[in-house]
Structures are given as C-alpha cells and as structure tokens.
Short mmCIF file of C-alpha atoms in Angstrom, two decimals:
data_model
loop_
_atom_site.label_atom_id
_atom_site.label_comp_id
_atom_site.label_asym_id
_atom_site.label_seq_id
_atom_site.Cartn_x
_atom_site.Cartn_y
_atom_site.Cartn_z
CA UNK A 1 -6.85 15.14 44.12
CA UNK A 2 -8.58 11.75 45.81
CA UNK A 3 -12.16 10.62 44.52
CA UNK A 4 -14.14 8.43 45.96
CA UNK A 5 -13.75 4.74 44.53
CA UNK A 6 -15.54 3.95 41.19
CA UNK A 7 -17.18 0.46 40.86
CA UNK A 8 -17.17 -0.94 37.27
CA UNK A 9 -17.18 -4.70 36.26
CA UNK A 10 -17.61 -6.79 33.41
CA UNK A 11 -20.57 -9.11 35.06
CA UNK A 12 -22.13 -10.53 32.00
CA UNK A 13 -19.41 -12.27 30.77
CA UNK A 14 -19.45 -16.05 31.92
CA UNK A 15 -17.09 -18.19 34.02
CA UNK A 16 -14.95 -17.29 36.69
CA UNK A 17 -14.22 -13.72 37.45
CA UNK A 18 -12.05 -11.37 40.38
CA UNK A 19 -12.10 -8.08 41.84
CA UNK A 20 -9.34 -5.85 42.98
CA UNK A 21 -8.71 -2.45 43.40
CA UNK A 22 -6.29 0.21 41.35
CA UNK A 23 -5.89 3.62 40.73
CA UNK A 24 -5.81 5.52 37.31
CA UNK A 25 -3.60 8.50 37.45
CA UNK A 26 -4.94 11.27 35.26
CA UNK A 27 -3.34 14.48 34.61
CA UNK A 28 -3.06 15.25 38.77
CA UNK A 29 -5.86 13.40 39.73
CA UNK A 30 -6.21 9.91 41.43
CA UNK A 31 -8.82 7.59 40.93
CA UNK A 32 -9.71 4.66 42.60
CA UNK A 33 -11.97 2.04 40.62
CA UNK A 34 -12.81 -1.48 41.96
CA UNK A 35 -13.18 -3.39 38.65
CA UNK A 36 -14.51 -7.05 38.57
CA UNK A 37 -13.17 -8.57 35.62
CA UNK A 38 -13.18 -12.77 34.16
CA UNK A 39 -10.19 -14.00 34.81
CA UNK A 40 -10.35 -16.49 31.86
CA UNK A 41 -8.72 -14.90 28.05
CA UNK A 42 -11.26 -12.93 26.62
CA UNK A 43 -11.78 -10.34 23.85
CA UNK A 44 -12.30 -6.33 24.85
CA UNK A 45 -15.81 -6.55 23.50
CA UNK A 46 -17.39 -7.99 26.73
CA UNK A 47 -15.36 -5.20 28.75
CA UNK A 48 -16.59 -2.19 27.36
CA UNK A 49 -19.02 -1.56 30.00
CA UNK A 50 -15.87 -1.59 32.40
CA UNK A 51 -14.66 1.92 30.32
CA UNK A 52 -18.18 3.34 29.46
CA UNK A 53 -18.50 3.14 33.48
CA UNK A 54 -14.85 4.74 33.87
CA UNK A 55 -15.59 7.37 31.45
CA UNK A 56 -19.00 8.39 32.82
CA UNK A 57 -16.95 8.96 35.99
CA UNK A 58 -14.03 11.02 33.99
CA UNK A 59 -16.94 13.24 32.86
CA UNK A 60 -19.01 14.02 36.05
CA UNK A 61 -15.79 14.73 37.20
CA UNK A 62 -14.93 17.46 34.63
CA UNK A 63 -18.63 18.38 34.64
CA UNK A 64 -18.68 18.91 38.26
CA UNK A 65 -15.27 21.44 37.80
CA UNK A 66 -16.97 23.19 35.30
CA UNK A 67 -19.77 23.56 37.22
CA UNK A 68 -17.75 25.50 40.21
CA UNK A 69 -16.68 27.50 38.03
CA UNK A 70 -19.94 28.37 37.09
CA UNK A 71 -19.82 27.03 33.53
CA UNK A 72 -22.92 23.88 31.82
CA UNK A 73 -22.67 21.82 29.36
CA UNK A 74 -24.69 22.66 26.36
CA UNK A 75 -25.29 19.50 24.95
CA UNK A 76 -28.78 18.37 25.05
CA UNK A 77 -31.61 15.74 24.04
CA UNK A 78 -32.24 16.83 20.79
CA UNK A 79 -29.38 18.17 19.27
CA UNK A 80 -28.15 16.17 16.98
CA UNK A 81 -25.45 18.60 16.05
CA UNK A 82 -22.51 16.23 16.49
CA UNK A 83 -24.14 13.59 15.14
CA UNK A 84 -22.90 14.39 11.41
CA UNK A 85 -18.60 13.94 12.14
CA UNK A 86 -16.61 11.15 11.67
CA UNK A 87 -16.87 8.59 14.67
CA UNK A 88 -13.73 6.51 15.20
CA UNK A 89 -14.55 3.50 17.03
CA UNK A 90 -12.01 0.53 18.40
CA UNK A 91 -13.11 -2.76 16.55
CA UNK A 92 -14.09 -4.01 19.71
CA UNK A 93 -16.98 -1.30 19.61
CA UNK A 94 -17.63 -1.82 16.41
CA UNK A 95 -18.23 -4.88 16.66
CA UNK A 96 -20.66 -4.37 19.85
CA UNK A 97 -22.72 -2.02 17.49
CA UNK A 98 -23.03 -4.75 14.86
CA UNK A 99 -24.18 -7.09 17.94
CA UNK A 100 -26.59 -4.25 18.99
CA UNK A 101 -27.97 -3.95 15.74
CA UNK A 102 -28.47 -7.59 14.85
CA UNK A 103 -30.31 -8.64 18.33
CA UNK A 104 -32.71 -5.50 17.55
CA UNK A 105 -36.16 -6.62 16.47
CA UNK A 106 -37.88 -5.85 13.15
CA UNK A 107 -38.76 -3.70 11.61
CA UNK A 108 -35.90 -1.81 14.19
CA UNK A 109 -33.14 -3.94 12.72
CA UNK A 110 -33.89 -3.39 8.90
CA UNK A 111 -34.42 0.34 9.65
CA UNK A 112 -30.93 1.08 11.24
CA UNK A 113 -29.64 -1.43 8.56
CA UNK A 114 -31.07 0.73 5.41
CA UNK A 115 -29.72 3.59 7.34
CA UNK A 116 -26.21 2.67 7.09
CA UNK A 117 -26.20 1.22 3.68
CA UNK A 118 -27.54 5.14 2.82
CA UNK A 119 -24.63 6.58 4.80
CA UNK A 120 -22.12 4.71 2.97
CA UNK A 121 -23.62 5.63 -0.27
CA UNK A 122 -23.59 8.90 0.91
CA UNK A 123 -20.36 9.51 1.34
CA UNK A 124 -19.86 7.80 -2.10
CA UNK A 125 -21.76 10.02 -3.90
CA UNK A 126 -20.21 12.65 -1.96
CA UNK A 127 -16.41 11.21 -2.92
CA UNK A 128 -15.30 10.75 0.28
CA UNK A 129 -12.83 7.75 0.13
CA UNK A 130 -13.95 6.14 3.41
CA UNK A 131 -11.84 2.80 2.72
CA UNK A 132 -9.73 1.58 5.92
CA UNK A 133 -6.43 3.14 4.69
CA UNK A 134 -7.66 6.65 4.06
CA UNK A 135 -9.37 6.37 7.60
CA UNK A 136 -6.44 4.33 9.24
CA UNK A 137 -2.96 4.90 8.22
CA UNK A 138 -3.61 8.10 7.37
CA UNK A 139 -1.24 11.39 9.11
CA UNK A 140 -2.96 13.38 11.67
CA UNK A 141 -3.36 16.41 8.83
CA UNK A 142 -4.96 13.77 6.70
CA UNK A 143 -7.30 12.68 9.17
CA UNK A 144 -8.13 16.37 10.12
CA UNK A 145 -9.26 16.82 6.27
CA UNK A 146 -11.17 12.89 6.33
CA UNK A 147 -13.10 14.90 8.66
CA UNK A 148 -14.18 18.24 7.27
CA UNK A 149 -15.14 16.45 4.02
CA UNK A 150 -17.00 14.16 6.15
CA UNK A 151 -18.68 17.10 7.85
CA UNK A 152 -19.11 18.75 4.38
CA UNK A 153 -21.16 15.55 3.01
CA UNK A 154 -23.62 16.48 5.67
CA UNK A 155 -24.05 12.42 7.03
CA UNK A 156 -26.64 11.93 10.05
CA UNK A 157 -25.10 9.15 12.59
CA UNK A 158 -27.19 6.06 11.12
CA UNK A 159 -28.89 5.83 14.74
CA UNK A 160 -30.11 9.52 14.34
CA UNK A 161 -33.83 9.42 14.60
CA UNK A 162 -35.43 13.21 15.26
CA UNK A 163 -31.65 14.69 16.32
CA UNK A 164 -31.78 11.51 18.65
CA UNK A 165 -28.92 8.95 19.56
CA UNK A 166 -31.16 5.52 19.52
CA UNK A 167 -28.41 4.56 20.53
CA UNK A 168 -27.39 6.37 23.38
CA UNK A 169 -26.85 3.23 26.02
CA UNK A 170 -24.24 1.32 24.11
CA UNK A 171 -22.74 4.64 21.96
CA UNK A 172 -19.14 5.24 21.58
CA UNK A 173 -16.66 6.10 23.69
CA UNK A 174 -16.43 8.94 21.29
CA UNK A 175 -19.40 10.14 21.17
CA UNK A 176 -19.54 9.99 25.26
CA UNK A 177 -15.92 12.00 25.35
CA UNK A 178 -17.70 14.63 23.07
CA UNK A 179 -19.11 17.73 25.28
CA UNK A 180 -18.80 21.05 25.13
CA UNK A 181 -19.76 24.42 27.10
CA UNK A 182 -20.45 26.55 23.54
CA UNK A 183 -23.67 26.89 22.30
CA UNK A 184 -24.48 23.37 20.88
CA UNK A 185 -25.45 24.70 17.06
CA UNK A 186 -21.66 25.65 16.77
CA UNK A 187 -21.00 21.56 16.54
CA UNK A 188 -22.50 21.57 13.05
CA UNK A 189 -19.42 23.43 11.74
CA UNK A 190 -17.44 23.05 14.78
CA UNK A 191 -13.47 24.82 14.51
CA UNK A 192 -11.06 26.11 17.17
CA UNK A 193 -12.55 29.12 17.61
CA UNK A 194 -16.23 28.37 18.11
CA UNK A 195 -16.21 25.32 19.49
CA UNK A 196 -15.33 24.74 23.66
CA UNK A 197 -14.80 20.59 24.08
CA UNK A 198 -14.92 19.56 27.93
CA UNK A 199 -10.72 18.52 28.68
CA UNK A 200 -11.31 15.01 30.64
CA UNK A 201 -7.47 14.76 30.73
CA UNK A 202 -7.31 12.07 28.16
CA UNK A 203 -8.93 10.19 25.89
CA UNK A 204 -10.32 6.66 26.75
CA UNK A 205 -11.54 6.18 23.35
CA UNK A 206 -8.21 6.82 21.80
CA UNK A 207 -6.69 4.43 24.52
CA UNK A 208 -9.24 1.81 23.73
CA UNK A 209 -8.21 2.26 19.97
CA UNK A 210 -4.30 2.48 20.29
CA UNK A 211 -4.69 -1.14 22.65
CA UNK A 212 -6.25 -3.08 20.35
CA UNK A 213 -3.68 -1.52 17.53
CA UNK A 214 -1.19 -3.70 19.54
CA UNK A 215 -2.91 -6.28 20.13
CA UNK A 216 -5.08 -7.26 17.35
CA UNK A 217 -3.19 -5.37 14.10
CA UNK A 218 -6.69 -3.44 13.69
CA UNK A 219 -6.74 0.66 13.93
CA UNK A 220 -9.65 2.85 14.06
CA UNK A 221 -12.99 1.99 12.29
CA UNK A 222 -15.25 4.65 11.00
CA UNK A 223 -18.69 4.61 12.45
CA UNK A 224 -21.03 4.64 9.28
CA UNK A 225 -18.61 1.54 8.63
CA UNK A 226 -19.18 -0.54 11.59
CA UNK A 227 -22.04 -3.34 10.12
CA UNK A 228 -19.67 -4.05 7.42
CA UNK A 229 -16.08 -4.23 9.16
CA UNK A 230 -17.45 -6.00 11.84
CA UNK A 231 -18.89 -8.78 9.07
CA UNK A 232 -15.84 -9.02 7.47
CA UNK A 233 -13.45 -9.05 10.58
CA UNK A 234 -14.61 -11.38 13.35
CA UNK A 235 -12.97 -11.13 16.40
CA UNK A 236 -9.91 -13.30 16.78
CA UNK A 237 -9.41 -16.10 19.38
CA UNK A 238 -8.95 -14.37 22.78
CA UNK A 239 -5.37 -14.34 23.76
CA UNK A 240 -5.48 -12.41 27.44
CA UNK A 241 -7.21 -12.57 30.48
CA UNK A 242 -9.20 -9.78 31.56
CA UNK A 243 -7.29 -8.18 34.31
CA UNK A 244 -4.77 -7.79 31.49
CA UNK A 245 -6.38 -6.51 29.34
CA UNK A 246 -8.05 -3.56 31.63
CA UNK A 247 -4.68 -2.83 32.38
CA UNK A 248 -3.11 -2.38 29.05
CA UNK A 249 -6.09 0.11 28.10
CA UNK A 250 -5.77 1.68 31.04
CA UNK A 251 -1.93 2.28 31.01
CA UNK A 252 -2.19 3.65 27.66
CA UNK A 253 -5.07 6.48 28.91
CA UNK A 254 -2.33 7.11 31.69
CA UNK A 255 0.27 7.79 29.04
CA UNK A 256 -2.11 9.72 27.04
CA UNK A 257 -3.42 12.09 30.21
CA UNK A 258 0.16 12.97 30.72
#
C-alpha cells in the first residue's frame, strides 16, 4: 500500500543541512518521508524529532486501520495505567530527557528531580536490581521478569503528575509505540490475555536502541534511570553525518517489520 509522503526534519540543529526523499518498507506497506537532515557528523540526540514524526505517522496509520474496522484506541488523558512498567529508552533519549529536565524552571526542575531520586529508591526498597547489566545484557526471559517485578513495585513514571505524562511532547518512543484497543485499566496488570497492543509493524524504539548498540557500545537505559546515566555517560564525539545515521535506524526498523 502507497501513503502519501511524510515530512520530518531535524531543523534545529545548526549548520548546513539536505533534503531528499526515501521510502521505509514496513511489513507490506510503503512509505514515503522527505527528511531534512545536517549533513555535518552529529549525534542521534538532535534527530529524534525526525522518528517521533515517523512514528506519529506509523500510528495514525494503524489507528486509521483499526478504525475501519470499527475498533478505538482506549488510551486516554488521564490514565496513567502504563505509566508504572519499565521504559527502555536509547541513550540518545535518555539523554534528551536529562536535557528536558535540566532547561525546566524551578521549582519544575527540583520537582521532577525529587521524583526520580524516589523512583530509584523505590525500586531499592522494593529489591529490584535495576543496575545496567540486569536491565541490559540480560535474556529476553530475564527481561520479561525485570518487568513484572518492576510492575509489582508499583513505580509511577517520574513525570506522572494526576495519571498525566508532563511529559508528553518529548516522551519516548516507547511510550508513543504503547496503545492498545482493551479497556485501558487492564495496563495496570497488563498479560497476553487481557491486554490488545496496536501492531505498527515494528518497533522504532527498538530500532533506535539496537543502532546506537552498534554504534556507541550503549544498550537500553531504564527510564527511572535516565538523570543519572545520562550524567555519567556524555555523549561521545559525533562520528556520522546525519543522512547516515537516519538510515542505519531506519534499516534496522525495516529488518525488524519483516
């Protein structure tokens, strides 16, 4: 199936810059995207926009398939239902957070601050090992029981204010690949069999994280985490252009959708 073109770019980021056009295969769908990206070596960080845009298209797409077949999303302004699982984020995003958080005025900043330090104590008191390895190099079963004891610790998202996302411009690619067509109170203990996610025929997130994997040595990063990886872990010099680097993250979501 053709879609009409999706424009994304990467405008903020300084120096010189080009546009072209491509098109992401995923699953059995086409889709053309005109991305403007800076031609200089960067880091991914300034090019999230480009895949928050290119996600927000994957899901009105999906949406708008559900839809015809006469199906809605249940997720709402409000419900904060989700907001209590383990978020993996690519270190580019976490790092973006930690930017959000820092240019955030007070008393804003100190608030959102507090609130993570009382996540991470929370899921210390609550002995979940939330170190990089039992997060990161951990098997898929692992990782599947990292997150029910998550879930089990009960941990609101640090940006949860009144089953909000305070966040909600600059969240996740996670948390933006996260719908579902069940009734939204079945995310608080969400399994197989209660639970409906939305397919968008692969995970950009995932991509985002596998990419930097390769190119920067860094895995996943747990969301409560991000202030404090991001502090430690600077970004490293930028060794690719842009165009590159769009393409690498998008030939992994390719692979993935397939």
């Amino acid at each position: 199936m053709q879609h009409e073109p999706v424009i994304l770019s990467a405008t903020l980021v300084p120096g010189p810059a080009a546009t072209g056009n491509v098109t992401i295969r995923i699953g059995d769908d086409l889709i053309p995207i005109t991305v403007t990206v800076p031609t200089d070596n960067t880091d991914l960080e300034p090019l999230l926009p480009i895949f928050q845009g290119f996600l927000g298209a994957m899901s009105a797409r999906a949406v708008a398939i559900l839809e015809a077949e006469g199906k809605s999303i249940s997720c709402r302004a409000g419900c904060g239902a989700c907001c209590r699982q383990a978020v993996p984020v690519a270190p580019s995003e976490a790092r973006a957070v930690a930017r959000h958080v820092a240019a955030m005025p007070e008393p804003d900043r100190n608030a959102v601050e507090t609130r993570f330090a009382a996540a991470r104590r929370a899921l210390d008191d609550a002995g979940v090992d939330h170190g990089p390895a039992a997060f990161t190099e951990a098997t898929m079963e692992d990782r599947l029981a990292f997150g029910m004891a998550y879930l089990l610790a009960r941990v609101p998202c640090p940006f949860l204010i009144d089953e909000n996302r305070s966040i909600h411009p600059v969240r996740p690619l996670a948390c933006r690949e996260y719908l579902v067509t069940s009734p939204a109170e079945n995310c608080e203990w969400p399994t197989r069999d209660n639970v409906s996610p939305v397919r968008l025929g692969g995970s950009l997130g995932q991509a985002l994280i596998a990419s930097e994997a390769v190119m920067e040595g860094s895995r996943r990063v747990l969301l409560a985490d991000a202030l404090d990886w991001a502090a430690k872990n600077p970004a490293p010099p930028p060794m690719h252009n842009g165009p590159s680097l769009v393409k690498a993250v998008f030939d992994v979501l390719a692979k993935l959708s397939t």
